[in-house]
Coordinates of C-alpha atoms and ligand atoms in Angstrom, one line a residue:
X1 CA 31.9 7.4 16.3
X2 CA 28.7 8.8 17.6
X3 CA 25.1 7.5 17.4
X4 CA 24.4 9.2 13.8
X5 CA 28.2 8.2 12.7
X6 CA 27.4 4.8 13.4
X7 CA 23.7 4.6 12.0
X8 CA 25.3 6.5 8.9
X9 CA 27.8 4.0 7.9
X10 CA 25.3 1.1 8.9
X11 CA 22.2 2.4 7.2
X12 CA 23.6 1.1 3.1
X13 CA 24.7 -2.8 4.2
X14 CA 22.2 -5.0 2.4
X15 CA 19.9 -1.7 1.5
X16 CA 17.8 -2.7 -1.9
X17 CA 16.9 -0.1 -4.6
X18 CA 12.8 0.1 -2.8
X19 CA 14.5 1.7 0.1
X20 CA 14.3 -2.0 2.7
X21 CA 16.9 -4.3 4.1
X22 CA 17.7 -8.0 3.1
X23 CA 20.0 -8.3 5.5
X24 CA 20.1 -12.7 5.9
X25 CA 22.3 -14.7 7.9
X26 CA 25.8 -15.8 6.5
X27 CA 25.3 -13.9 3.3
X28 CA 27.6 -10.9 2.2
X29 CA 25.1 -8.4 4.0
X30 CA 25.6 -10.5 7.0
X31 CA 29.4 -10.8 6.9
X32 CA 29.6 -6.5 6.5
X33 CA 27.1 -6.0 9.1
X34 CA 29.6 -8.5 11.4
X35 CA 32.9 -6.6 10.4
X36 CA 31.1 -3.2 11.0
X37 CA 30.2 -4.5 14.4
X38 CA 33.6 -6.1 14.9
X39 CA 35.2 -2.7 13.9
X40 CA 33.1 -0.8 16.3
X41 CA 33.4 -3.1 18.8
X42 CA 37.7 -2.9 18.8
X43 CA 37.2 1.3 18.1
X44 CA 36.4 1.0 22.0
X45 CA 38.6 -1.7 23.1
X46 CA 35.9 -4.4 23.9
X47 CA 36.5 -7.8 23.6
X48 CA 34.6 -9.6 20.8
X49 CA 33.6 -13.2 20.9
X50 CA 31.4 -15.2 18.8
X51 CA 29.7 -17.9 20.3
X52 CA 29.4 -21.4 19.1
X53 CA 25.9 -20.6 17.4
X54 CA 26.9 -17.6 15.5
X55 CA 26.1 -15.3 18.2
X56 CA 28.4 -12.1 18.7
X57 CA 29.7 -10.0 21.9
X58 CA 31.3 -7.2 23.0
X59 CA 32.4 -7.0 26.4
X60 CA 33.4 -4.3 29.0
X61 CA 35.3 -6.5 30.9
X62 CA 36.0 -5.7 34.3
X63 CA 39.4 -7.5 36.7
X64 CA 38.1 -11.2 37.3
X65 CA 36.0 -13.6 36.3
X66 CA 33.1 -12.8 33.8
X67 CA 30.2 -13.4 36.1
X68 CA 26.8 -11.7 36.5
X69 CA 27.3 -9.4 34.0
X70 CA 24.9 -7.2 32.5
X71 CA 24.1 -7.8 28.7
X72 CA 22.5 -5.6 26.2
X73 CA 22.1 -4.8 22.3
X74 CA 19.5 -6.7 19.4
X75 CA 20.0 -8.3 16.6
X76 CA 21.3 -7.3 12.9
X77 CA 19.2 -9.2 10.6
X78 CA 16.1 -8.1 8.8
X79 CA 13.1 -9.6 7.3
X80 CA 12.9 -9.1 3.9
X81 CA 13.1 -5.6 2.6
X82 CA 12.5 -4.6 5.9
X83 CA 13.3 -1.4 7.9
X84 CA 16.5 -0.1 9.5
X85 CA 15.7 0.0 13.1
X86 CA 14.2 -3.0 13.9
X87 CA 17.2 -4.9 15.7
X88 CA 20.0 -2.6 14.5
X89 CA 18.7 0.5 16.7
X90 CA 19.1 -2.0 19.7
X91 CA 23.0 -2.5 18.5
X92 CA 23.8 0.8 17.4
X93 CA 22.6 2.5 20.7
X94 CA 24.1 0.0 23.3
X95 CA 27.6 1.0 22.0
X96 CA 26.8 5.0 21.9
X97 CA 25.6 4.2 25.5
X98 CA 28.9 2.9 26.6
X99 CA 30.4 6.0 24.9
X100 CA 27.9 7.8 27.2
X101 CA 29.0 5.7 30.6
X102 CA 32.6 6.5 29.6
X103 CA 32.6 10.0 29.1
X104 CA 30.7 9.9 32.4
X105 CA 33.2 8.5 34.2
X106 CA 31.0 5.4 35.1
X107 CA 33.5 2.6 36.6
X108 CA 31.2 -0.5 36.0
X109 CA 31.5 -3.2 39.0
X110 CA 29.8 -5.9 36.4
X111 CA 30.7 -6.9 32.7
X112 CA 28.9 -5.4 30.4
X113 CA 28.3 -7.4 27.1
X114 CA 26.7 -6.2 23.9
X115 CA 25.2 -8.7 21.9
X116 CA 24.1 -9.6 18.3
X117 CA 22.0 -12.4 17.8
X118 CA 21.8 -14.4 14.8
X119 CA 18.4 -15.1 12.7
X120 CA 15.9 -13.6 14.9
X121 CA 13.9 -12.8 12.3
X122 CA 14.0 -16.5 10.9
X123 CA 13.8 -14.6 7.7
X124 CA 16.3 -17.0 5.7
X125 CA 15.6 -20.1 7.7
X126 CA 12.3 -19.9 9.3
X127 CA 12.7 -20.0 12.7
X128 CA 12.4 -16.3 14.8
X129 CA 15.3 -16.3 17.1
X130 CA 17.5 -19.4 16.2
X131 CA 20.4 -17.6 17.4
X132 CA 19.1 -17.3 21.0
X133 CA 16.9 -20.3 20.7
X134 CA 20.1 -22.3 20.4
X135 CA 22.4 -20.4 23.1
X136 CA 19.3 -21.3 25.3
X137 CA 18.5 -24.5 24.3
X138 CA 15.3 -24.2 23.4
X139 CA 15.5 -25.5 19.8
X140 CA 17.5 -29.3 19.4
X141 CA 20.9 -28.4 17.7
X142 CA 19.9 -31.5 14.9
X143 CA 16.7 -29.6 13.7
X144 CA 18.4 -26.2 13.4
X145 CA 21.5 -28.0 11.4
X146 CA 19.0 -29.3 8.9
X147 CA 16.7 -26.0 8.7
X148 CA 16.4 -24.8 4.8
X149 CA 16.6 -21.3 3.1
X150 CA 14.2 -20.8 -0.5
X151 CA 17.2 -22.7 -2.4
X152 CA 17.0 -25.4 -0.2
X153 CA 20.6 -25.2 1.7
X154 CA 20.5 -26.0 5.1
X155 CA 21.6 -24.1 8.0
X156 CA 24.7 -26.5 8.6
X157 CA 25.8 -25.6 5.3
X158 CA 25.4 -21.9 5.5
X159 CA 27.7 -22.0 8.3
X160 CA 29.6 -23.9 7.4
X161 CA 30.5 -21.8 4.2
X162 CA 31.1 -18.8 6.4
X163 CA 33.6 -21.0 7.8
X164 CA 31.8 -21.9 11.8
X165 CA 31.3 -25.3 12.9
X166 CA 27.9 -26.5 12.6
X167 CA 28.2 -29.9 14.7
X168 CA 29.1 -27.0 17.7
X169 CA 25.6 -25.6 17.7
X170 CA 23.6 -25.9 20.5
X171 CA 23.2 -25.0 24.1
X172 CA 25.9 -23.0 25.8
X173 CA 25.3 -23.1 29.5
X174 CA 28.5 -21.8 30.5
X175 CA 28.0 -18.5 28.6
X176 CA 24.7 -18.3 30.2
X177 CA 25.3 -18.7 33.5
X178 CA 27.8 -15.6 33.2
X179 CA 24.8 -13.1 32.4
X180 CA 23.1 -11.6 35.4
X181 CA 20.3 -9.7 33.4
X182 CA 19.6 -8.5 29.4
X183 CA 18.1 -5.2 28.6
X184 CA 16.9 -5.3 25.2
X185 CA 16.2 -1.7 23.2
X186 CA 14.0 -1.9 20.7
X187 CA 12.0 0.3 18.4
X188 CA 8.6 -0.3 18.9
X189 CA 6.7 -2.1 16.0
X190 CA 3.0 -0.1 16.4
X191 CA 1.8 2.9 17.4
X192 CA 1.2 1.7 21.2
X193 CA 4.0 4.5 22.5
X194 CA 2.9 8.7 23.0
X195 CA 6.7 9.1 24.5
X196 CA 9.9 8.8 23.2
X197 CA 10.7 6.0 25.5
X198 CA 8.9 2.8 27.3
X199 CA 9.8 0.0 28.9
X200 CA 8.2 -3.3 27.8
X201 CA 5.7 -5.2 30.1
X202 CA 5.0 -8.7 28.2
X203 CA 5.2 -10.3 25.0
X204 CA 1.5 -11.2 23.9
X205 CA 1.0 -15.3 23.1
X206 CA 1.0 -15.9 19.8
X207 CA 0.6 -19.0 17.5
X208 CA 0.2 -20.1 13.7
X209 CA -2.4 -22.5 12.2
X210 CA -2.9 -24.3 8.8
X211 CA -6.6 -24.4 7.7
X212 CA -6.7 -26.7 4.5
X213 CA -10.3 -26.6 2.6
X214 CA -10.7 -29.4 0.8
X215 CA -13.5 -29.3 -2.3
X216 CA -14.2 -30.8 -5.8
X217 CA -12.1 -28.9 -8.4
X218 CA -14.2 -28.5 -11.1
X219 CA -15.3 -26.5 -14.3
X220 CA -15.7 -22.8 -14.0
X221 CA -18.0 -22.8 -17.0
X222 CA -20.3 -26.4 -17.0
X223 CA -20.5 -26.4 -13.0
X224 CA -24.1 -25.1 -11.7
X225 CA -23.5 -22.9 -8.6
X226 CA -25.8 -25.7 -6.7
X227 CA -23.6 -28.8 -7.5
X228 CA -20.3 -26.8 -6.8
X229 CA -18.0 -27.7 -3.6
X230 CA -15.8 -24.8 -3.9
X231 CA -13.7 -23.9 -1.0
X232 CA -12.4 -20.3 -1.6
X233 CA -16.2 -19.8 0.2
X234 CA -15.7 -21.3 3.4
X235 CA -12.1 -19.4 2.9
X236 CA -13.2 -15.9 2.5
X237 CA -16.0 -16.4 5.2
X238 CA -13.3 -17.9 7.5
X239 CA -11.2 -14.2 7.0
X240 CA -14.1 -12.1 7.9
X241 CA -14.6 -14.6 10.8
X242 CA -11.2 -13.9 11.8
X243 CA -11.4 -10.1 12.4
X244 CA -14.6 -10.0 13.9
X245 CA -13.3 -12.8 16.7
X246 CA -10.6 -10.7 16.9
X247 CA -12.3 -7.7 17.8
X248 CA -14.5 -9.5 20.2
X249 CA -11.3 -10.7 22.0
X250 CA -9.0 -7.7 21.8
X251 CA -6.8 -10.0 20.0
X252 CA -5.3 -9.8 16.3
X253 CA -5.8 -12.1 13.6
X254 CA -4.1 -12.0 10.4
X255 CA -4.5 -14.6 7.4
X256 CA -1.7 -13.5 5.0
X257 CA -0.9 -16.2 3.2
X258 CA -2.3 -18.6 0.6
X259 CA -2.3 -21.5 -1.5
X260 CA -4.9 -22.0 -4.2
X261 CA -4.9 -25.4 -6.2
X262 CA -4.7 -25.5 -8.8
X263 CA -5.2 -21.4 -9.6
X264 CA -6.2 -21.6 -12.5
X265 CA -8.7 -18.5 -13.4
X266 CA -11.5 -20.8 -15.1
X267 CA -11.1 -23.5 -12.5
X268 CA -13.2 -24.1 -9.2
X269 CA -10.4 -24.9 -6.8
X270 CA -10.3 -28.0 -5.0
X271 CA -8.0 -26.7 -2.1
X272 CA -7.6 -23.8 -0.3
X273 CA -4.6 -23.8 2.1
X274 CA -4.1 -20.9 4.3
X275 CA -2.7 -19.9 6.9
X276 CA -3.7 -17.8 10.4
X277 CA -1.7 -15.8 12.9
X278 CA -3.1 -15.0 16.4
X279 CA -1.8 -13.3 19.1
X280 CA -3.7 -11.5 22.2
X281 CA -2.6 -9.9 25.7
X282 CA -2.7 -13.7 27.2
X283 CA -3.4 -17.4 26.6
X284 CA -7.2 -18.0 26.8
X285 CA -8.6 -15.0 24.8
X286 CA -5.9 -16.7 21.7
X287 CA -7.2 -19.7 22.5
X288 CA -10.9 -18.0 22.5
X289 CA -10.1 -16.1 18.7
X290 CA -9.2 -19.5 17.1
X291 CA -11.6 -21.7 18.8
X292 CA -14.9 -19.2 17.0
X293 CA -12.5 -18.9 13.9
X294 CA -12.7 -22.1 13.6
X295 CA -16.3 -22.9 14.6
X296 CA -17.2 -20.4 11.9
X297 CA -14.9 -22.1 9.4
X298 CA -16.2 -25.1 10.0
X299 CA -20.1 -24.4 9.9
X300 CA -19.3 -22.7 6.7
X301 CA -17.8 -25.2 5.2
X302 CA -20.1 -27.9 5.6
X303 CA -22.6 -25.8 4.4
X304 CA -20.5 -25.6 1.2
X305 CA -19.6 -30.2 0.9
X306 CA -16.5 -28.8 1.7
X307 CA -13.9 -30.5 4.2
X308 CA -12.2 -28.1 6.6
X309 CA -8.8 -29.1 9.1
X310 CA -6.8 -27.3 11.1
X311 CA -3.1 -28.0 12.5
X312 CA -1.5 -25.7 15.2
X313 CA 1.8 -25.3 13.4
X314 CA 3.5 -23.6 16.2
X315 CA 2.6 -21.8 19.8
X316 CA 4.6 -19.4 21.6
X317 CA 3.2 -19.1 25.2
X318 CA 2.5 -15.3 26.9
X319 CA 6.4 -14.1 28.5
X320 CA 5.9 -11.9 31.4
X321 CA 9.4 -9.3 31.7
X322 CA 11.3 -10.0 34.8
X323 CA 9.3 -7.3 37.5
X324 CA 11.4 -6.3 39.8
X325 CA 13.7 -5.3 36.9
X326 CA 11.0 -3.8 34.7
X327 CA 10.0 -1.9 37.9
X328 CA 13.5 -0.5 38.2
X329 CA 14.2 0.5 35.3
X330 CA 10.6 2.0 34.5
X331 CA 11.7 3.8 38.1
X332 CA 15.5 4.7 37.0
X333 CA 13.6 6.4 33.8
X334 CA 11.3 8.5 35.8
X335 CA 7.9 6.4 35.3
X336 CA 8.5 5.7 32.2
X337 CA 5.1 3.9 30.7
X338 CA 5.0 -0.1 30.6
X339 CA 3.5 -1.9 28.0
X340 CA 3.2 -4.8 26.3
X341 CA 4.0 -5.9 22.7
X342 CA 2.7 -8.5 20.0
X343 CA 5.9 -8.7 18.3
X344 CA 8.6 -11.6 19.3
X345 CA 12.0 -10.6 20.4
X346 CA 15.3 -12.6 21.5
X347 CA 14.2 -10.8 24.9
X348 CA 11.4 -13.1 25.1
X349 CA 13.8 -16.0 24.8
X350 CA 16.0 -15.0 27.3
X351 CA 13.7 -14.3 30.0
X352 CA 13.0 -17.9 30.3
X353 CA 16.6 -18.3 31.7
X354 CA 17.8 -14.3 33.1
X355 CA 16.3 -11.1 34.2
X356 CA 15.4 -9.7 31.4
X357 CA 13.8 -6.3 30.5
X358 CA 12.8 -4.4 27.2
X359 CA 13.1 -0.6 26.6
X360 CA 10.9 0.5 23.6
X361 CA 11.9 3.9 21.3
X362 CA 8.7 5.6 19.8
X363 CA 7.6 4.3 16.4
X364 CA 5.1 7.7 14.9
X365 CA 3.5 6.0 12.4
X366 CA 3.7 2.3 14.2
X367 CA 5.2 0.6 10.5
X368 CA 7.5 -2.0 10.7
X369 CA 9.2 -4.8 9.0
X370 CA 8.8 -3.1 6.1
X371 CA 10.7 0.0 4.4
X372 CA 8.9 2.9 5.8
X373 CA 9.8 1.9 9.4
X374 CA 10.7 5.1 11.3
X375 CA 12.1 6.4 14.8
X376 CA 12.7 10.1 15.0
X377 CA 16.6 10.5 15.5
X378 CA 15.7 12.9 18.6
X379 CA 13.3 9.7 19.9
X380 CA 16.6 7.2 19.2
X381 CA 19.0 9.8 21.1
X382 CA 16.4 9.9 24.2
X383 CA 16.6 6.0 23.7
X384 CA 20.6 6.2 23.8
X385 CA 20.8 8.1 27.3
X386 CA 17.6 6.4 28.6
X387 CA 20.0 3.0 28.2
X388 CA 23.0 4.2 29.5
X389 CA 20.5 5.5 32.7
X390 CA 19.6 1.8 32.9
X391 CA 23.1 0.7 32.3
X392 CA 24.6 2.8 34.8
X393 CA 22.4 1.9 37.2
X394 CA 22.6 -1.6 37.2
X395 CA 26.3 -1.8 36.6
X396 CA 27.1 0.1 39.6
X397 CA 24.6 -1.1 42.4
Ligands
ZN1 ZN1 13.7 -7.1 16.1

C-alpha cells in the first residue's frame, strides 16, 4: 500500500454528501478510521498499542527496551465538514515513510512510533488536543471525564461505549519518558509556504474572549433612536475595531460567533454575546490587539447606555519548536524555509515535554478546516521523502 493506495481507501470514512469530513471521536467514522489504521499498521508488522487516553501507536521496535525513540504521524479527527489532509496527511505519510526507510535498507538504532492522537480538533468535545493534553497532563483527567458533545454525553461515556476505561485517563508518564523527539507533518493551514516543504518555527499565542453587551431590549417600532440602548452598536463597532487592531499589530482577529437576545427582527436586543479570537507572532502584540479592541468596545459602548464585559475564556501561550532540532532537520532538508503558524497542533503540546519539530506540506490556495482544503499529491509525495530524510537521519545518528 503506497501513499495514494492509502489516501484512496482513507479519503470516503466519515466523507458527507458537500464533499468535508465529520470524522468525531468514538463514533462509527472514528472506529473505521482506527481499524484502517490498525490494518495498516499490522500490513507492516508494527506493533499497535492504544494508550490509556485513546491515543494510538505503531511501533518499529527495535531489540531492547523502548527508550528514546523517535515518534511521528498527526491525528485522524476532523472538524466539522472539514478537509482531508489536515491530521490524516501527517498519518498517511509517516507510514509511506517507513515503507521508504525499508526499501532503503535503513536499520533504525531507535524505535520509531507513529501516532494518532485523539480529539485534537476538540470538534465533538471542545477541547483542541484532549488526546495529547491528557497523555501530557496538561488537562486534569476529572474535567476531560465530564466534557460534553451537542447531545450532552460526556466524554466518560463516549468511551466508555467504545468499550475504554474512562477512570484510566490521565497522565501517562511512563509512555512519555520513552519518546526521545516528535516530528509532526502537517499540511499547512494558509498560504504562508512558496515550496512544497517547510519546517515549522513557532506556534503563534492565541486566546478566546467573551464580550457580553448588555442594553435595554426594547420596541423596534415605539423606541426613538435617542432613548434606545441597543447593543448590536457597540457590537458592530467592536468588529471593525478588531481588524483595524489587528492590522496595527500584525496579529489576527476574528469574531465568528454570536448570540443575539432575544433575535427577534422587530426587537431592540438587550444582549449581544460574542465572541473574539486572537492570535499574533508572540505574547505582547495579542495582548496589545485585545487591550485597543477592548478600549474601543468599551468607549463605544458607553456612548450607547450600554454595559460592556469581557472574560478571557482560554489563553494558549507562544510555543517556540525545539532548535537545535528544527535546525537539523531544516539542515537534513537542504534549508528548507522555517516558519511559524497560527494554527494549534498536538506538536505544540508535546514540546512542553520532548524535542519536538513540525514539517509543513504546501497548502496553494491556504483553505483549511473546511472542504476545499488542498495539497498537491506531488507537494504530499515531496512531504513523504522529506519525512523519511528526517526519519532516517535521526534514527540512525
Ligand atoms: Zn491538524
Amino acid at each position: 500500500m503506497g501513499y495514494e493506495e492509502m489516501w484512496r481507501d482513507l479519503l470516503p470514512i466519515g466523507r458527507v454528501s458537500g464533499g468535508g469530513h465529520r470524522r468525531y471521536s468514538w463514533t462509527a467514522a472514528d472506529r473505521e478510521c482506527r481499524a484502517w489504521f490498525a490494518e495498516e499498521a499490522g500490513r507492516r508488522g508494527l506493533t499497535l498499542e492504544e494508550d490509556r487516553n485513546g491515543n494510538l501507536f505503531a511501533w518499529w521496535d527495535v531489540p531492547g527496551e523502548r527508550r528514546d525513540a523517535v515518534l511521528t504521524g498527526s491525528h485522524l479527527d476532523s472538524v466539522p465538514d472539514g478537509g482531508a489532509f489536515d491530521g490524516p496527511l501527517g498519518v498517511v505519510s509517516a507510514l509511506a515513510a517507513i515503507d521508504l526507510l525499508r526499501e532503503r535498507g535503513v536499520t533504525p538504532a531507535r524505535p520509531l512510533g507513529v501516532a494518532v492522537f485523539a480529539e485534537e480538533e476538540g470538534a465533538r468535545f471542545g477541547v483542541a488536543c484532549l488526546g495529547s493534553r491528557l497523555l501530557t497532563g496538561a488537562i486534569d483527567p476529572v474535567r476531560a471525564r465530564g466534557l460534553r458533545d451537542a447531545d450532552g454525553v460526556t466524554w466518560a461515556d463516549a468511551m466508555a461505549a467504545d468499550g475504554r476505561d474512562p477512570e484510566a485517563i490521565g497522565p501517562d508518564p511512563d509512555l512519555l519518558t520513552g519518546i526521545g523527539c516528535f516530528v509532526e507533518l502537517h499540511v499547512e493551514q494558509g498560504r504562508a509556504l512558496e515550496v512544497p516543504v517547510g519546517v515549522a518555527s513557532a506556534i503563534w499565542p492565541h486566546g478566546r474572549w467573551r464580550f457580553d453587551f448588555t442594553g435595554q431590549g426594547n420596541h423596534a417600532g415605539t423606541t426613538l433612536l435617542r432613548d434606545r440602548r441597543d447593543p448590536m452598536l457597540p457590537f458592530a463597532h467592536t468588529i471593525l475595531a478588531a481588524r483595524d487592531a489587528a492590522a496595527r499589530h500584525e496579529a489576527v482577529a476574528t469574531m465568528g460567533k454570536v448570540h443575539v437576545t432575544p433575535n427577534g427582527v422587530n426587537a431592540i436586543p438587550s444582549l449581544v454575546r460574542a465572541w473574539l479570537d486572537t492570535r499574533a507572532p508572540d505574547d505582547a502584540a495579542v495582548r496589545a490587539t485585545v487591550a485597543e479592541i477592548r478600549a474601543a468596545a468599551e468607549k463605544v459602548a458607553g456612548e450607547h447606555g450600554v454595559e460592556v464585559a469581557l472574560a478571557e475564556e482560554s489563553y494558549t501561550q507562544v510555543v517556540d519548536f525545539h532548535a537545535g532540532l528544527r535546525d537539523r532537520l531544516a539542515a537534513t532538508l537542504g534549508g528548507a524555509p522555517v516558519l511559524p503558524t497560527g494554527a494549534g497542533h498536538d506538536a505544540g503540546i508535546l514540546s512542553a515535554h520532548v524535542p519536538t519539530a513540525m514539517l509543513f506540506v504546501r497548502n496553494p490556495t491556504g483553505v483549511s478546516h473546511a472542504p476545499e482544503e488542498h495539497a498537491e499529491t506531488g507537494d504530499c509525495l515531496a512531504g513523504v521523502e522529506a519525512l523519511a530524510a528526517v526519519l532516517e537521519d535521526l534514527l540512525t545518528r
